[in-house]
């Protein structure tokens, strides 16, 4: 490769593997997976409070039922006669702007705006007719998952400017729009990781790592319980194209 | 779909999400991600010892340097101008029979043979000229990661028949072949999850979940530090095909 | 890479690109895409008859309705907010053993058995309780696509030992099993490419190349006509797992 | 799915498969694959001239050496022990904004600007400090592939407003910037498909369909000629992260 392959993430030789400088054999048994996720994405080990919150985030994103695109896609791919990792890979592909993408978008908004007043940030987004990512929910006017996560943050004395800013945006949104657009779970995770100092570009990582477990569970279940091969039933599909015609 | 979409993994409605019967909001903050991984794949929560071992396994598989196929593929895909999840998905596709596949194969061998004597199991595999998956290492005659993992198992009083069987197979292999083929880290994880009662088909899941974190870290680094777009340099490639010829 | 990157497929430098020795600029406008597909997979240009048959095969595999796994998966992935190529890639992943895989399997059977008598080949497969890939159809006792393809082969005077063998296997299957298991379109394509001298490992290539066009058309339609984001409706899914329970 | 599955692309039942209204069995043997590609993406059959040009485009994009990301990714994935279609799928994922993406971007520019004068269109893009996609080449000041393609267009009397506009943009670019930024092959294909009336969103489709053949040829070669498993050699990689450190 013209650019060469350079990394600060890990070092592996026949003698040892270092994760951000720590021997993997030393991490094993001493650090949790949640702590290791923080370490490998950020470069340093988390504080106790941060470790608790990373665990909470990962658990909160682990699965959300069979109805979501990533699970449907993964199960279809296994069912057509493919390997476990091919199916999980297809599931990860179905994570996108509208499925798991909000954390990144919200973290971008928060990190770019938290130096402003919430009032100004909301005013500007409204002037540009942009939706503020991480706020609003189909049915909740107060997201119970956000409430739970912020409770854990408070109990562990993890708080700061970005979280305050996110909560002020929630209030400003109601004030300026007249509608209650609550800080949803994506926005809450975005606020927490931004507070921890993560780059917004890491936003999808937490969702993907967590959800890979849910996708694996569904792929395993498909393999264990279902016969190949899934296809839409004719009754589910509609053809609205050209009527039958002859080649001239 | 002709078969319908049936699941025992999770239930999600606008009101609540259950993971194997437990409300996700109750799990958040009370159970670690490692415990949740066990729960979602197996259907029940782990014992304390099992939870410690799952964490150890996930940490041990989190990353193994930039040299492995999954990382190379993921970084190339991001570098060509694709999204975070597309790149990670491509990385998961590169996990295969020769990269992360040994846990599943070894768990299959152990679960199908542990009722036999190790001597008979080894004899039969040798008669069929088959390699026993999970044993042998390029440089180690005793895999330090296996040693560490078994230490943790012992400290937590997690032991049993499958682990004993795996260690007897290691001895028999040396006896019957004259070569030291140590129980490697894949074989050790396979023995532990089989002991816990996991289906061998879950073997790749632990590797994929863990390694998704490593792949995410590499994709993030590619995005943060490298310019697009990676391609092999001409000096790295050799053309050994037909010399230039004319169409007739 | 330890092995280096060696290829006989193509050569590309800033000055020119050769496909199997031919300058791509010379091929453009002089050779059809079907001829180029044959060339790039096989190393030499096809005869006139072979070119006609490759075109016929590619057209016959181009699409098969919206119901198939590759199309469903691709459309779901686009709908979740992903790029065109990510969606098409997911569609290709859904091609598998049970969806497009039969050509490869049938070509393997034909190339490994065509030196035997059809009677012996069928007898042996039946003794091993194996289904012969490429024969049998859910509703046809004579596959009209096979009929059409063999007609084209005859018109173009492309015939030979492998095609004869395939038709004899069809007869033997009826004789030995009492059931009419017709040479289906996958088996017919397998016979034709084996006759042309292709390695059975190229079997999936023709299907993938052709079907990539159908998948692209569906992804384009999804993009043009549908709103994001597709998810299963609750009414389509059934939860048959643990009832709600409390953490202890 | 909440939205239902509606398509005008194709209709498939046990009795027949229609592609845009035409029976697939009638298309087979009568229409080339290039014509079928046009049909399935556009809804109608091409004129003779359009058919010739589609064939030319597909041939021109079929492959470009082993150095490109899609081929490297696909070969790595096969080499790690994965199936043919998983490897090709990974290759398609590596097509992205910087690899095959220019046709779509250029077609978007052309379709949005062709009603303006070329002078105005170029002025505006320069004012917004945007590069015009489809123009410029690392080494060519006149792209020979464009020359060849336009020659074929002229020979077949396929010409029109969009092609003229593209050539005027080339002139204006030189005039306004003082640099020769030639209409490259991506821009030329973009002009041709826009002239044919294709939506710019179909831009990646032609590249993907064509290149799927090249990727298949490389995956086949990897399977036939190479041993598993490719990984970067330590000599190719550099670790520039934290020095080894101890857990506290």
Short mmCIF file of N, CA and C in Angstrom, two decimals, chain A residues 1-10 12 14 17 19 24-25 27-29 31-33 36 40-41 55-56 58-60 62-66 72 75-76 84-86 88-89 92-93 95 104 138-140 144-145 148 152 199 201-202 204-205 208-210 212-214 216-218 220-221 223-227 230-233 236, chain B residues 1-10 12 14 17 19 24-25 27-29 31-33 36 40-41 55-56 58-60 62-66 72 75-76 84-86 89 92-93 95 104 138-140 144-145 148 152 199 201-202 204-205 208-210 212-214 216-218 220-221 223-227 230-233 236:
data_model
loop_
_atom_site.label_atom_id
_atom_site.label_comp_id
_atom_site.label_asym_id
_atom_site.label_seq_id
_atom_site.Cartn_x
_atom_site.Cartn_y
_atom_site.Cartn_z
N UNK A 1 0.84 -1.20 0.00
CA UNK A 1 0.00 0.00 0.00
C UNK A 1 0.87 1.25 0.00
N UNK A 2 0.48 2.18 -0.81
CA UNK A 2 1.26 3.40 -0.92
C UNK A 2 1.46 4.08 0.44
N UNK A 3 0.43 4.05 1.28
CA UNK A 3 0.51 4.77 2.54
C UNK A 3 1.21 4.00 3.65
N UNK A 4 1.38 2.70 3.48
CA UNK A 4 1.89 1.89 4.56
C UNK A 4 0.80 1.64 5.58
N UNK A 5 1.06 0.74 6.48
CA UNK A 5 0.07 0.35 7.47
C UNK A 5 0.61 0.71 8.85
N UNK A 6 0.09 1.78 9.38
CA UNK A 6 0.60 2.35 10.63
C UNK A 6 -0.53 2.31 11.64
N UNK A 7 -0.24 1.91 12.86
CA UNK A 7 -1.31 1.88 13.86
C UNK A 7 -0.78 2.18 15.25
N UNK A 8 -1.61 2.82 16.04
CA UNK A 8 -1.33 3.01 17.45
C UNK A 8 -2.30 2.19 18.30
N UNK A 9 -3.14 1.40 17.66
CA UNK A 9 -4.16 0.63 18.38
C UNK A 9 -3.54 -0.55 19.10
N UNK A 10 -2.76 -1.32 18.38
CA UNK A 10 -2.24 -2.55 18.97
C UNK A 10 -0.97 -2.96 18.25
N UNK A 12 1.29 -6.50 17.55
CA UNK A 12 1.25 -7.94 17.72
C UNK A 12 2.45 -8.57 17.06
N UNK A 14 4.94 -12.43 17.38
CA UNK A 14 4.83 -13.80 17.88
C UNK A 14 5.03 -13.85 19.40
N UNK A 17 1.11 -9.49 22.40
CA UNK A 17 0.16 -8.55 21.81
C UNK A 17 -0.09 -7.44 22.82
N UNK A 19 -2.31 -4.01 23.63
CA UNK A 19 -3.47 -3.19 23.29
C UNK A 19 -3.21 -1.82 23.91
N UNK A 24 -1.99 -7.90 26.39
CA UNK A 24 -3.34 -8.46 26.43
C UNK A 24 -3.46 -9.52 27.51
N UNK A 25 -2.38 -10.22 27.77
CA UNK A 25 -2.44 -11.26 28.82
C UNK A 25 -2.59 -10.66 30.22
N UNK A 27 -4.29 -7.76 30.67
CA UNK A 27 -5.67 -7.25 30.69
C UNK A 27 -6.67 -8.37 31.00
N UNK A 28 -6.42 -9.55 30.43
CA UNK A 28 -7.33 -10.68 30.62
C UNK A 28 -7.45 -11.03 32.10
N UNK A 29 -8.66 -11.00 32.61
CA UNK A 29 -8.87 -11.36 34.01
C UNK A 29 -8.79 -10.16 34.94
N UNK A 31 -9.27 -6.67 33.61
CA UNK A 31 -10.13 -5.60 33.10
C UNK A 31 -11.36 -6.21 32.43
N UNK A 32 -12.47 -5.54 32.58
CA UNK A 32 -13.70 -6.03 31.94
C UNK A 32 -13.65 -5.73 30.44
N UNK A 33 -14.57 -6.35 29.70
CA UNK A 33 -14.64 -6.07 28.27
C UNK A 33 -15.03 -4.61 28.05
N UNK A 36 -12.08 -2.54 28.31
CA UNK A 36 -11.20 -2.78 27.17
C UNK A 36 -11.72 -2.06 25.92
N UNK A 40 -9.45 0.54 23.95
CA UNK A 40 -9.02 0.35 22.56
C UNK A 40 -9.51 1.49 21.66
N UNK A 41 -10.66 2.07 22.00
CA UNK A 41 -11.17 3.18 21.18
C UNK A 41 -10.53 4.51 21.55
N UNK A 55 -20.38 0.15 30.30
CA UNK A 55 -21.15 -1.09 30.45
C UNK A 55 -22.65 -0.82 30.26
N UNK A 56 -23.12 0.24 30.87
CA UNK A 56 -24.55 0.57 30.77
C UNK A 56 -24.96 0.85 29.32
N UNK A 58 -23.44 -0.18 26.54
CA UNK A 58 -23.38 -1.39 25.72
C UNK A 58 -24.61 -2.26 25.98
N UNK A 59 -24.98 -2.41 27.26
CA UNK A 59 -26.16 -3.22 27.58
C UNK A 59 -27.41 -2.60 26.96
N UNK A 60 -27.50 -1.28 27.01
CA UNK A 60 -28.72 -0.63 26.50
C UNK A 60 -28.89 -0.78 24.99
N UNK A 62 -27.83 -3.58 23.24
CA UNK A 62 -27.51 -4.96 22.84
C UNK A 62 -28.50 -5.56 21.84
N UNK A 63 -29.77 -5.22 21.97
CA UNK A 63 -30.76 -5.79 21.04
C UNK A 63 -32.06 -5.02 21.17
N UNK A 64 -32.85 -5.09 20.12
CA UNK A 64 -34.11 -4.34 20.16
C UNK A 64 -35.19 -5.08 19.39
N UNK A 65 -35.19 -6.41 19.54
CA UNK A 65 -36.23 -7.20 18.88
C UNK A 65 -35.83 -7.65 17.49
N UNK A 66 -36.66 -8.51 16.94
CA UNK A 66 -36.37 -9.13 15.64
C UNK A 66 -36.76 -8.22 14.49
N UNK A 72 -33.17 -8.64 10.53
CA UNK A 72 -33.84 -9.24 9.38
C UNK A 72 -32.83 -9.61 8.30
N UNK A 75 -30.56 -12.64 9.36
CA UNK A 75 -31.25 -13.93 9.36
C UNK A 75 -31.54 -14.39 7.92
N UNK A 76 -31.89 -13.47 7.04
CA UNK A 76 -32.13 -13.82 5.64
C UNK A 76 -30.84 -14.39 5.02
N UNK A 84 -21.90 -18.15 9.46
CA UNK A 84 -22.23 -17.31 10.61
C UNK A 84 -21.69 -15.89 10.44
N UNK A 85 -20.41 -15.77 10.08
CA UNK A 85 -19.84 -14.42 10.01
C UNK A 85 -20.35 -13.64 8.80
N UNK A 86 -20.69 -14.34 7.73
CA UNK A 86 -21.28 -13.64 6.58
C UNK A 86 -22.62 -13.04 6.98
N UNK A 88 -23.66 -12.23 10.07
CA UNK A 88 -23.48 -11.12 11.01
C UNK A 88 -22.96 -9.89 10.26
N UNK A 89 -22.05 -10.11 9.31
CA UNK A 89 -21.54 -9.00 8.50
C UNK A 89 -22.66 -8.28 7.77
N UNK A 92 -24.48 -6.04 10.13
CA UNK A 92 -23.76 -4.79 10.40
C UNK A 92 -23.95 -3.80 9.24
N UNK A 93 -24.02 -4.32 8.02
CA UNK A 93 -24.24 -3.44 6.87
C UNK A 93 -25.59 -2.73 6.95
N UNK A 95 -26.99 -1.60 9.58
CA UNK A 95 -26.91 -0.45 10.47
C UNK A 95 -26.60 0.74 9.59
N UNK A 104 -23.76 9.02 16.36
CA UNK A 104 -22.70 9.78 15.70
C UNK A 104 -23.16 11.19 15.35
N UNK A 138 -40.74 8.85 19.00
CA UNK A 138 -42.06 8.57 18.46
C UNK A 138 -43.14 8.60 19.55
N UNK A 139 -42.87 7.95 20.69
CA UNK A 139 -43.93 7.91 21.70
C UNK A 139 -43.58 8.56 23.04
N UNK A 140 -42.31 8.58 23.39
CA UNK A 140 -41.94 9.13 24.70
C UNK A 140 -41.89 10.66 24.69
N UNK A 144 -37.38 6.90 29.08
CA UNK A 144 -37.00 6.23 30.34
C UNK A 144 -35.56 5.72 30.34
N UNK A 145 -35.03 5.41 29.14
CA UNK A 145 -33.65 4.93 29.07
C UNK A 145 -32.67 6.07 29.35
N UNK A 148 -32.73 6.58 33.11
CA UNK A 148 -31.94 5.54 33.79
C UNK A 148 -30.44 5.82 33.64
N UNK A 152 -27.59 6.73 36.56
CA UNK A 152 -26.32 6.02 36.76
C UNK A 152 -25.15 7.00 36.72
N UNK A 199 -14.11 11.32 20.21
CA UNK A 199 -14.37 11.89 18.89
C UNK A 199 -15.78 11.44 18.48
N UNK A 201 -16.75 10.66 15.73
CA UNK A 201 -16.64 9.58 14.74
C UNK A 201 -16.65 8.19 15.38
N UNK A 202 -16.48 8.13 16.70
CA UNK A 202 -16.58 6.85 17.41
C UNK A 202 -18.03 6.50 17.75
N UNK A 204 -20.74 5.51 16.18
CA UNK A 204 -21.36 4.25 15.73
C UNK A 204 -20.71 3.03 16.37
N UNK A 205 -19.46 3.20 16.86
CA UNK A 205 -18.72 2.04 17.36
C UNK A 205 -19.44 1.38 18.54
N UNK A 208 -22.43 -0.54 17.32
CA UNK A 208 -22.06 -1.73 16.54
C UNK A 208 -21.54 -2.84 17.44
N UNK A 209 -20.66 -2.50 18.38
CA UNK A 209 -20.09 -3.51 19.27
C UNK A 209 -21.22 -4.17 20.07
N UNK A 210 -22.07 -3.35 20.66
CA UNK A 210 -23.17 -3.88 21.46
C UNK A 210 -24.11 -4.72 20.62
N UNK A 212 -23.67 -6.15 17.82
CA UNK A 212 -23.13 -7.39 17.24
C UNK A 212 -23.54 -8.59 18.09
N UNK A 213 -23.69 -8.40 19.40
CA UNK A 213 -24.12 -9.49 20.27
C UNK A 213 -25.56 -9.89 19.97
N UNK A 214 -26.42 -8.90 19.82
CA UNK A 214 -27.82 -9.20 19.48
C UNK A 214 -27.93 -9.89 18.13
N UNK A 216 -25.64 -11.67 16.65
CA UNK A 216 -25.14 -13.05 16.81
C UNK A 216 -26.21 -13.96 17.42
N UNK A 217 -26.92 -13.46 18.42
CA UNK A 217 -27.95 -14.28 19.06
C UNK A 217 -29.05 -14.65 18.06
N UNK A 218 -29.42 -13.71 17.22
CA UNK A 218 -30.46 -13.98 16.24
C UNK A 218 -29.98 -14.94 15.15
N UNK A 220 -27.65 -17.18 15.51
CA UNK A 220 -27.58 -18.50 16.17
C UNK A 220 -28.96 -19.14 16.23
N UNK A 221 -29.96 -18.37 16.61
CA UNK A 221 -31.32 -18.89 16.69
C UNK A 221 -31.83 -19.32 15.32
N UNK A 223 -30.07 -20.42 12.88
CA UNK A 223 -29.35 -21.65 12.57
C UNK A 223 -29.93 -22.84 13.34
N UNK A 224 -30.24 -22.60 14.61
CA UNK A 224 -30.71 -23.68 15.47
C UNK A 224 -32.16 -24.07 15.21
N UNK A 225 -33.01 -23.08 14.90
CA UNK A 225 -34.44 -23.37 14.89
C UNK A 225 -35.13 -23.35 13.54
N UNK A 226 -34.53 -22.74 12.53
CA UNK A 226 -35.27 -22.54 11.29
C UNK A 226 -34.69 -23.38 10.15
N UNK A 227 -35.59 -23.77 9.28
CA UNK A 227 -35.14 -24.44 8.06
C UNK A 227 -34.80 -23.38 7.02
N UNK A 230 -35.54 -18.71 3.65
CA UNK A 230 -36.53 -17.65 3.75
C UNK A 230 -36.68 -16.92 2.42
N UNK A 231 -37.90 -16.75 1.99
CA UNK A 231 -38.16 -15.83 0.89
C UNK A 231 -39.54 -15.22 1.10
N UNK A 232 -39.74 -14.04 0.58
CA UNK A 232 -41.04 -13.41 0.72
C UNK A 232 -42.09 -14.29 0.07
N UNK A 233 -43.23 -14.36 0.68
CA UNK A 233 -44.35 -15.06 0.08
C UNK A 233 -44.96 -14.17 -1.00
N UNK A 236 -47.11 -11.31 -0.06
CA UNK A 236 -46.55 -10.10 0.55
C UNK A 236 -46.08 -9.08 -0.47
N UNK B 1 -42.74 -13.45 4.87
CA UNK B 1 -41.90 -14.64 4.77
C UNK B 1 -42.74 -15.89 5.04
N UNK B 2 -42.49 -16.88 4.24
CA UNK B 2 -43.26 -18.11 4.40
C UNK B 2 -43.17 -18.67 5.83
N UNK B 3 -41.99 -18.57 6.44
CA UNK B 3 -41.83 -19.19 7.76
C UNK B 3 -42.28 -18.30 8.91
N UNK B 4 -42.52 -17.06 8.66
CA UNK B 4 -42.81 -16.14 9.76
C UNK B 4 -41.54 -15.80 10.51
N UNK B 5 -41.64 -14.82 11.36
CA UNK B 5 -40.48 -14.33 12.11
C UNK B 5 -40.73 -14.59 13.58
N UNK B 6 -40.11 -15.61 14.09
CA UNK B 6 -40.35 -16.08 15.45
C UNK B 6 -39.05 -15.96 16.22
N UNK B 7 -39.10 -15.45 17.44
CA UNK B 7 -37.86 -15.36 18.20
C UNK B 7 -38.09 -15.53 19.69
N UNK B 8 -37.12 -16.12 20.34
CA UNK B 8 -37.11 -16.20 21.81
C UNK B 8 -36.00 -15.32 22.37
N UNK B 9 -35.32 -14.58 21.52
CA UNK B 9 -34.18 -13.77 21.96
C UNK B 9 -34.65 -12.52 22.69
N UNK B 10 -35.56 -11.81 22.07
CA UNK B 10 -35.96 -10.54 22.65
C UNK B 10 -37.36 -10.18 22.17
N UNK B 12 -39.74 -6.70 21.62
CA UNK B 12 -39.67 -5.26 21.67
C UNK B 12 -40.98 -4.66 21.20
N UNK B 14 -43.40 -0.77 21.68
CA UNK B 14 -43.21 0.63 22.03
C UNK B 14 -43.12 0.81 23.55
N UNK B 17 -38.63 -3.31 26.08
CA UNK B 17 -37.80 -4.30 25.40
C UNK B 17 -37.36 -5.33 26.43
N UNK B 19 -34.99 -8.69 27.07
CA UNK B 19 -33.91 -9.55 26.59
C UNK B 19 -34.02 -10.86 27.35
N UNK B 24 -34.80 -4.56 29.51
CA UNK B 24 -33.46 -4.03 29.23
C UNK B 24 -33.14 -2.89 30.18
N UNK B 25 -34.15 -2.15 30.59
CA UNK B 25 -33.90 -1.04 31.52
C UNK B 25 -33.47 -1.53 32.90
N UNK B 27 -31.70 -4.39 33.24
CA UNK B 27 -30.34 -4.90 33.04
C UNK B 27 -29.31 -3.77 33.06
N UNK B 28 -29.67 -2.65 32.45
CA UNK B 28 -28.75 -1.52 32.36
C UNK B 28 -28.34 -1.05 33.76
N UNK B 29 -27.05 -1.04 34.02
CA UNK B 29 -26.57 -0.58 35.31
C UNK B 29 -26.46 -1.69 36.36
N UNK B 31 -26.23 -5.28 35.23
CA UNK B 31 -25.47 -6.39 34.67
C UNK B 31 -24.42 -5.85 33.71
N UNK B 32 -23.28 -6.52 33.69
CA UNK B 32 -22.21 -6.08 32.79
C UNK B 32 -22.54 -6.51 31.36
N UNK B 33 -21.81 -5.93 30.41
CA UNK B 33 -22.02 -6.35 29.02
C UNK B 33 -21.66 -7.82 28.85
N UNK B 36 -24.47 -9.85 29.86
CA UNK B 36 -25.56 -9.70 28.90
C UNK B 36 -25.30 -10.51 27.64
N UNK B 40 -27.89 -13.26 26.36
CA UNK B 40 -28.60 -13.18 25.08
C UNK B 40 -28.28 -14.39 24.19
N UNK B 41 -27.08 -14.95 24.34
CA UNK B 41 -26.73 -16.11 23.54
C UNK B 41 -27.27 -17.41 24.13
N UNK B 55 -15.92 -12.43 30.37
CA UNK B 55 -15.14 -11.18 30.27
C UNK B 55 -13.71 -11.48 29.82
N UNK B 56 -13.11 -12.49 30.43
CA UNK B 56 -11.73 -12.86 30.07
C UNK B 56 -11.62 -13.26 28.60
N UNK B 58 -13.67 -12.43 26.07
CA UNK B 58 -13.90 -11.29 25.19
C UNK B 58 -12.66 -10.41 25.13
N UNK B 59 -12.05 -10.17 26.29
CA UNK B 59 -10.83 -9.34 26.31
C UNK B 59 -9.72 -10.03 25.50
N UNK B 60 -9.61 -11.33 25.65
CA UNK B 60 -8.51 -12.04 24.98
C UNK B 60 -8.64 -12.01 23.45
N UNK B 62 -10.05 -9.36 21.71
CA UNK B 62 -10.44 -8.01 21.26
C UNK B 62 -9.66 -7.51 20.05
N UNK B 63 -8.40 -7.85 19.96
CA UNK B 63 -7.63 -7.36 18.82
C UNK B 63 -6.32 -8.13 18.76
N UNK B 64 -5.73 -8.14 17.57
CA UNK B 64 -4.50 -8.90 17.41
C UNK B 64 -3.59 -8.24 16.38
N UNK B 65 -3.58 -6.90 16.43
CA UNK B 65 -2.70 -6.19 15.52
C UNK B 65 -3.38 -5.84 14.20
N UNK B 66 -2.67 -5.03 13.43
CA UNK B 66 -3.21 -4.52 12.17
C UNK B 66 -3.05 -5.54 11.04
N UNK B 72 -7.36 -5.42 7.83
CA UNK B 72 -6.93 -4.91 6.53
C UNK B 72 -8.14 -4.64 5.65
N UNK B 75 -10.18 -1.52 6.87
CA UNK B 75 -9.52 -0.23 6.62
C UNK B 75 -9.52 0.11 5.13
N UNK B 76 -9.34 -0.90 4.27
CA UNK B 76 -9.39 -0.66 2.83
C UNK B 76 -10.77 -0.13 2.42
N UNK B 84 -18.69 4.08 8.21
CA UNK B 84 -18.15 3.33 9.34
C UNK B 84 -18.69 1.89 9.38
N UNK B 85 -20.01 1.76 9.31
CA UNK B 85 -20.57 0.41 9.46
C UNK B 85 -20.31 -0.47 8.24
N UNK B 86 -20.19 0.13 7.06
CA UNK B 86 -19.83 -0.68 5.89
C UNK B 86 -18.42 -1.25 6.07
N UNK B 89 -18.52 -3.96 8.72
CA UNK B 89 -19.17 -5.14 8.11
C UNK B 89 -18.20 -5.92 7.23
N UNK B 92 -15.92 -7.98 9.38
CA UNK B 92 -16.57 -9.20 9.88
C UNK B 92 -16.60 -10.28 8.80
N UNK B 93 -16.78 -9.86 7.54
CA UNK B 93 -16.78 -10.84 6.44
C UNK B 93 -15.44 -11.54 6.32
N UNK B 95 -13.55 -12.45 8.70
CA UNK B 95 -13.42 -13.53 9.69
C UNK B 95 -13.89 -14.79 8.98
N UNK B 104 -15.27 -22.45 16.86
CA UNK B 104 -16.45 -23.24 16.48
C UNK B 104 -16.06 -24.69 16.16
N UNK B 138 1.90 -22.21 16.08
CA UNK B 138 3.09 -21.99 15.27
C UNK B 138 4.36 -21.93 16.10
N UNK B 139 4.32 -21.21 17.25
CA UNK B 139 5.56 -21.09 18.02
C UNK B 139 5.49 -21.63 19.45
N UNK B 140 4.31 -21.60 20.05
CA UNK B 140 4.21 -22.04 21.44
C UNK B 140 4.17 -23.57 21.56
N UNK B 144 0.57 -19.40 26.42
CA UNK B 144 0.44 -18.63 27.67
C UNK B 144 -0.98 -18.11 27.90
N UNK B 145 -1.73 -17.89 26.82
CA UNK B 145 -3.10 -17.41 26.98
C UNK B 145 -3.99 -18.51 27.55
N UNK B 148 -3.19 -18.72 31.24
CA UNK B 148 -3.84 -17.62 31.98
C UNK B 148 -5.34 -17.88 32.15
N UNK B 152 -7.55 -18.54 35.63
CA UNK B 152 -8.76 -17.80 36.02
C UNK B 152 -9.91 -18.78 36.30
N UNK B 199 -23.98 -24.35 22.69
CA UNK B 199 -23.97 -25.03 21.40
C UNK B 199 -22.67 -24.65 20.68
N UNK B 201 -22.27 -24.09 17.74
CA UNK B 201 -22.58 -23.09 16.71
C UNK B 201 -22.45 -21.65 17.21
N UNK B 202 -22.36 -21.48 18.54
CA UNK B 202 -22.13 -20.14 19.09
C UNK B 202 -20.65 -19.78 19.10
N UNK B 204 -18.31 -18.94 16.96
CA UNK B 204 -17.81 -17.74 16.30
C UNK B 204 -18.33 -16.47 16.96
N UNK B 205 -19.45 -16.57 17.67
CA UNK B 205 -20.09 -15.36 18.22
C UNK B 205 -19.15 -14.62 19.18
N UNK B 208 -16.48 -12.84 17.23
CA UNK B 208 -17.01 -11.71 16.45
C UNK B 208 -17.35 -10.53 17.35
N UNK B 209 -18.03 -10.78 18.47
CA UNK B 209 -18.41 -9.69 19.37
C UNK B 209 -17.16 -8.97 19.87
N UNK B 210 -16.20 -9.77 20.34
CA UNK B 210 -14.97 -9.18 20.87
C UNK B 210 -14.22 -8.42 19.78
N UNK B 212 -15.21 -7.21 17.03
CA UNK B 212 -15.87 -6.03 16.46
C UNK B 212 -15.31 -4.76 17.11
N UNK B 213 -14.91 -4.85 18.38
CA UNK B 213 -14.32 -3.68 19.05
C UNK B 213 -12.96 -3.33 18.44
N UNK B 214 -12.15 -4.34 18.20
CA UNK B 214 -10.85 -4.08 17.58
C UNK B 214 -11.00 -3.50 16.18
N UNK B 216 -13.54 -1.83 15.04
CA UNK B 216 -14.02 -0.44 15.18
C UNK B 216 -12.86 0.51 15.49
N UNK B 217 -11.97 0.10 16.36
CA UNK B 217 -10.84 0.97 16.72
C UNK B 217 -9.96 1.23 15.50
N UNK B 218 -9.75 0.21 14.69
CA UNK B 218 -8.92 0.40 13.50
C UNK B 218 -9.62 1.27 12.45
N UNK B 220 -11.85 3.56 13.06
CA UNK B 220 -11.81 4.92 13.61
C UNK B 220 -10.44 5.56 13.34
N UNK B 221 -9.40 4.80 13.59
CA UNK B 221 -8.05 5.32 13.36
C UNK B 221 -7.82 5.64 11.89
N UNK B 223 -10.02 6.54 9.75
CA UNK B 223 -10.81 7.75 9.48
C UNK B 223 -10.11 9.00 10.03
N UNK B 224 -9.53 8.85 11.22
CA UNK B 224 -8.91 10.00 11.88
C UNK B 224 -7.55 10.36 11.31
N UNK B 225 -6.77 9.35 10.94
CA UNK B 225 -5.37 9.62 10.63
C UNK B 225 -4.96 9.50 9.18
N UNK B 226 -5.75 8.78 8.35
CA UNK B 226 -5.24 8.48 7.01
C UNK B 226 -6.03 9.23 5.94
N UNK B 227 -5.35 9.54 4.86
CA UNK B 227 -6.03 10.11 3.72
C UNK B 227 -6.57 8.98 2.85
N UNK B 230 -6.49 4.01 -0.20
CA UNK B 230 -5.47 2.96 -0.22
C UNK B 230 -5.58 2.11 -1.48
N UNK B 231 -4.48 1.90 -2.13
CA UNK B 231 -4.43 0.90 -3.18
C UNK B 231 -3.03 0.30 -3.18
N UNK B 232 -2.91 -0.91 -3.64
CA UNK B 232 -1.60 -1.55 -3.69
C UNK B 232 -0.71 -0.75 -4.61
N UNK B 233 0.52 -0.62 -4.24
CA UNK B 233 1.50 0.02 -5.10
C UNK B 233 1.90 -0.96 -6.20
N UNK B 236 4.22 -3.75 -5.45
CA UNK B 236 3.81 -4.90 -4.64
C UNK B 236 3.17 -6.00 -5.46
#
